[in-house]
Tab-separated table of C-alpha atoms in Angstrom:
chain	number	residue	atom	x	y	z
A	720	LEU	CA	-13.671	-23.306	19.382
A	721	TYR	CA	-10.992	-20.693	20.085
A	722	ARG	CA	-8.209	-23.302	19.846
A	723	ARG	CA	-9.616	-24.560	16.549
A	724	ALA	CA	-9.718	-21.014	15.221
A	725	ARG	CA	-6.103	-20.404	16.281
A	726	ARG	CA	-5.013	-23.636	14.544
A	727	LEU	CA	-6.746	-22.487	11.369
A	728	HIS	CA	-4.935	-19.163	11.570
A	729	GLU	CA	-1.636	-21.006	11.881
A	730	GLN	CA	-2.385	-22.962	8.698
A	731	MET	CA	-3.479	-20.034	6.529
A	732	ILE	CA	-2.257	-16.570	5.712
A	733	THR	CA	-4.680	-13.842	6.710
A	734	ILE	CA	-4.435	-10.644	4.704
A	735	ASP	CA	-5.848	-7.155	5.016
A	736	SER	CA	-5.506	-6.124	1.378
A	737	HIS	CA	-5.969	-2.396	1.995
A	738	CYS	CA	-4.945	-0.568	5.146
A	739	ASP	CA	-5.076	3.245	5.234
A	740	THR	CA	-2.756	3.546	8.240
A	741	PRO	CA	-0.056	5.563	6.377
A	742	MET	CA	-2.542	8.459	6.387
A	743	LEU	CA	-1.720	8.712	10.102
A	744	PHE	CA	2.063	9.060	9.763
A	745	ALA	CA	1.934	12.829	10.219
A	746	GLU	CA	0.071	12.265	13.506
A	747	GLY	CA	2.922	10.205	14.947
A	748	TYR	CA	1.723	6.670	14.173
A	749	GLU	CA	4.306	3.938	14.789
A	750	LEU	CA	3.729	0.323	13.745
A	751	GLY	CA	5.312	-1.145	16.869
A	752	GLU	CA	3.290	0.926	19.343
A	753	ARG	CA	-0.278	0.192	20.394
A	754	SER	CA	-2.168	2.893	18.575
A	755	ALA	CA	-5.199	4.795	19.806
A	756	ILE	CA	-5.673	6.343	16.348
A	757	ALA	CA	-5.136	3.387	13.994
A	758	LEU	CA	-6.924	0.113	13.449
A	759	VAL	CA	-3.690	-1.701	12.564
A	760	ASP	CA	-0.477	-1.994	14.559
A	761	LEU	CA	1.686	-5.005	15.442
A	762	HIS	CA	-0.170	-5.574	18.714
A	763	LYS	CA	-3.574	-5.591	17.036
A	764	MET	CA	-2.265	-7.774	14.194
A	765	ALA	CA	-1.058	-10.366	16.706
A	766	GLU	CA	-4.227	-10.256	18.794
A	767	GLY	CA	-6.463	-10.504	15.720
A	768	GLY	CA	-4.485	-13.194	13.949
A	769	LEU	CA	-3.663	-10.930	11.017
A	770	ASP	CA	-0.511	-11.964	9.171
A	771	VAL	CA	-0.333	-9.376	6.376
A	772	ALA	CA	-1.350	-5.721	6.225
A	773	THR	CA	-1.155	-4.071	2.817
A	774	MET	CA	-0.428	-0.460	3.691
A	775	ALA	CA	-1.608	1.985	1.060
A	776	ALA	CA	0.153	5.265	0.434
A	777	TYR	CA	-2.972	7.322	-0.249
A	778	LEU	CA	-2.874	10.393	-2.457
A	779	ARG	CA	-5.819	12.729	-2.661
A	780	GLN	CA	-6.609	13.723	-6.235
A	781	GLU	CA	-5.413	17.273	-6.738
A	782	ALA	CA	-4.542	19.477	-9.724
A	783	ARG	CA	-2.849	17.888	-12.728
A	784	ASP	CA	-0.331	20.571	-13.635
A	785	GLU	CA	3.372	19.729	-13.707
A	786	ALA	CA	4.120	20.999	-10.187
A	787	SER	CA	1.142	19.192	-8.623
A	788	LEU	CA	2.021	15.912	-10.352
A	789	ALA	CA	5.616	16.184	-9.112
A	790	GLN	CA	4.346	16.899	-5.601
A	791	ALA	CA	2.068	13.816	-5.742
A	792	THR	CA	4.978	11.595	-6.752
A	793	GLN	CA	7.106	13.087	-3.966
A	794	LYS	CA	4.340	12.485	-1.400
A	795	ALA	CA	4.049	8.857	-2.530
A	796	TRP	CA	7.773	8.380	-1.925
A	797	TRP	CA	7.498	10.069	1.488
A	798	LEU	CA	4.698	7.676	2.493
A	799	LEU	CA	6.526	4.620	1.114
A	800	ASP	CA	9.678	5.649	2.991
A	801	GLY	CA	7.514	6.006	6.103
A	802	ILE	CA	6.189	2.485	5.662
A	803	ARG	CA	9.698	1.121	5.183
A	804	SER	CA	11.205	2.959	8.168
A	805	ARG	CA	8.381	1.933	10.507
A	806	VAL	CA	8.749	-1.713	9.523
A	807	GLN	CA	12.534	-1.575	9.916
A	808	LYS	CA	12.114	-0.235	13.473
A	809	CYS	CA	10.070	-3.360	14.263
A	810	ALA	CA	12.543	-5.976	13.043
A	811	PRO	CA	12.632	-8.832	13.829
A	812	PHE	CA	8.885	-8.813	14.531
A	813	ALA	CA	7.833	-7.446	11.119
A	814	ALA	CA	9.149	-7.450	7.571
A	815	LEU	CA	8.326	-5.862	4.237
A	816	CYS	CA	7.326	-8.372	1.577
A	817	ASP	CA	6.277	-8.067	-2.030
A	818	THR	CA	6.010	-11.656	-3.270
A	819	PRO	CA	3.980	-14.679	-2.160
A	820	ALA	CA	7.191	-16.633	-1.492
A	821	GLN	CA	8.468	-13.896	0.836
A	822	ILE	CA	5.130	-13.782	2.617
A	823	ARG	CA	5.132	-17.549	3.198
A	824	ALA	CA	8.725	-17.489	4.500
A	825	VAL	CA	8.131	-14.574	6.862
A	826	LYS	CA	4.887	-16.115	8.151
A	827	ALA	CA	6.785	-19.365	8.831
A	828	ALA	CA	9.342	-17.359	10.826
A	829	GLY	CA	6.516	-16.000	12.989
A	830	TRP	CA	6.804	-12.367	11.921
A	831	LYS	CA	4.118	-9.963	10.775
A	832	ILE	CA	4.172	-8.795	7.175
A	833	ILE	CA	3.680	-5.361	5.670
A	834	VAL	CA	3.105	-5.018	1.935
A	835	PRO	CA	3.335	-1.539	0.353
A	836	ALA	CA	0.754	-0.256	-2.132
A	837	ILE	CA	-0.321	3.082	-3.601
A	838	GLU	CA	-3.879	4.365	-3.647
A	839	ASN	CA	-4.335	6.607	-6.694
A	840	GLY	CA	-2.290	6.390	-9.856
A	841	TYR	CA	-1.953	10.158	-9.534
A	842	ALA	CA	1.370	9.236	-7.882
A	843	ILE	CA	2.722	8.153	-11.276
A	844	GLY	CA	2.313	11.635	-12.723
A	845	LEU	CA	2.887	11.395	-16.465
A	846	ASP	CA	6.095	9.377	-16.089
A	847	LEU	CA	5.644	5.685	-16.922
A	848	SER	CA	9.096	4.937	-15.478
A	849	ASN	CA	7.649	5.662	-12.014
A	850	ILE	CA	5.717	2.395	-12.240
A	851	GLU	CA	8.892	0.318	-12.404
A	852	LYS	CA	10.535	2.468	-9.726
A	853	PHE	CA	7.590	1.908	-7.388
A	854	ARG	CA	7.585	-1.832	-8.150
A	855	LYS	CA	11.310	-2.092	-7.390
A	856	ALA	CA	10.570	-0.344	-4.081
A	857	GLY	CA	8.164	-3.172	-3.222
A	858	VAL	CA	4.820	-1.685	-4.256
A	859	VAL	CA	2.477	-4.550	-5.177
A	860	TYR	CA	-0.425	-2.553	-6.547
A	861	ILE	CA	-1.411	0.947	-7.543
A	862	THR	CA	-5.079	1.775	-7.859
A	863	LEU	CA	-5.633	3.598	-11.132
A	864	CYS	CA	-7.582	6.457	-9.542
A	865	HIS	CA	-9.480	7.468	-6.442
A	866	ASN	CA	-12.176	10.126	-5.991
A	867	GLY	CA	-11.573	12.215	-9.093
A	868	ASP	CA	-10.549	11.757	-12.689
A	869	ASN	CA	-6.832	11.765	-13.351
A	870	ASP	CA	-4.613	11.402	-16.410
A	871	ILE	CA	-5.037	7.618	-16.288
A	872	CYS	CA	-8.789	7.192	-16.095
A	873	ASP	CA	-12.158	8.366	-14.910
A	874	SER	CA	-13.249	7.741	-11.347
A	875	ALA	CA	-16.714	6.922	-10.053
A	876	ARG	CA	-16.929	10.478	-8.700
A	877	GLY	CA	-15.372	12.212	-11.680
A	878	ASN	CA	-16.674	13.876	-14.809
A	879	GLY	CA	-16.118	11.015	-17.250
A	880	GLU	CA	-13.617	12.991	-19.289
A	881	HIS	CA	-11.935	9.898	-20.804
A	882	GLY	CA	-14.849	7.503	-21.149
A	883	GLY	CA	-12.877	5.001	-19.017
A	884	LEU	CA	-9.138	4.603	-19.510
A	885	SER	CA	-7.302	7.393	-21.296
A	886	PRO	CA	-4.716	6.522	-23.988
A	887	PHE	CA	-2.079	7.158	-21.287
A	888	GLY	CA	-4.069	4.886	-18.964
A	889	HIS	CA	-3.808	2.023	-21.456
A	890	ARG	CA	-0.022	2.475	-21.429
A	891	VAL	CA	-0.057	2.552	-17.597
A	892	VAL	CA	-1.910	-0.775	-17.434
A	893	GLU	CA	0.500	-2.320	-19.959
A	894	GLU	CA	3.476	-1.131	-17.905
A	895	MET	CA	1.932	-2.395	-14.680
A	896	ASN	CA	1.447	-5.806	-16.277
A	897	ARG	CA	5.021	-5.777	-17.609
A	898	THR	CA	6.544	-4.937	-14.225
A	899	GLY	CA	4.328	-7.299	-12.254
């Protein structure tokens, strides 16, 4: 049964579509080291047959003034840079990917794959150009919100200030669709 399961894993791509591990960067987490504090590292990926971990740069919803929005964008870049640097330290055993073709090629080479994402559109601030910048940096998805309303939309735990997507939120979704 184990051999059959391993053969299946060789034929398919297994994906964890949301990994919160970047929250542990400040505590010294490294992708290539067996971690006592994280559920995902290269060792655990190999042992569990996981090919792809989508690492989310999580941003807690904070104030929406100009300084706080700028700080959220800066934190997103810090976390994304942390993802990139940790993956680069693990080459040739891991690679960053942001397209299905890249994922298939890296899986065929026998490496583990890390895909960057952002949890909370708060990272965008009020600057739509950040969406394209994040996409060019390899980000494959940005959740529109998290636990709290933002300038994009209402959250499940918010106050319902927009009644769903805000007018800015509609523009965010259009830009996300345009940039892929």
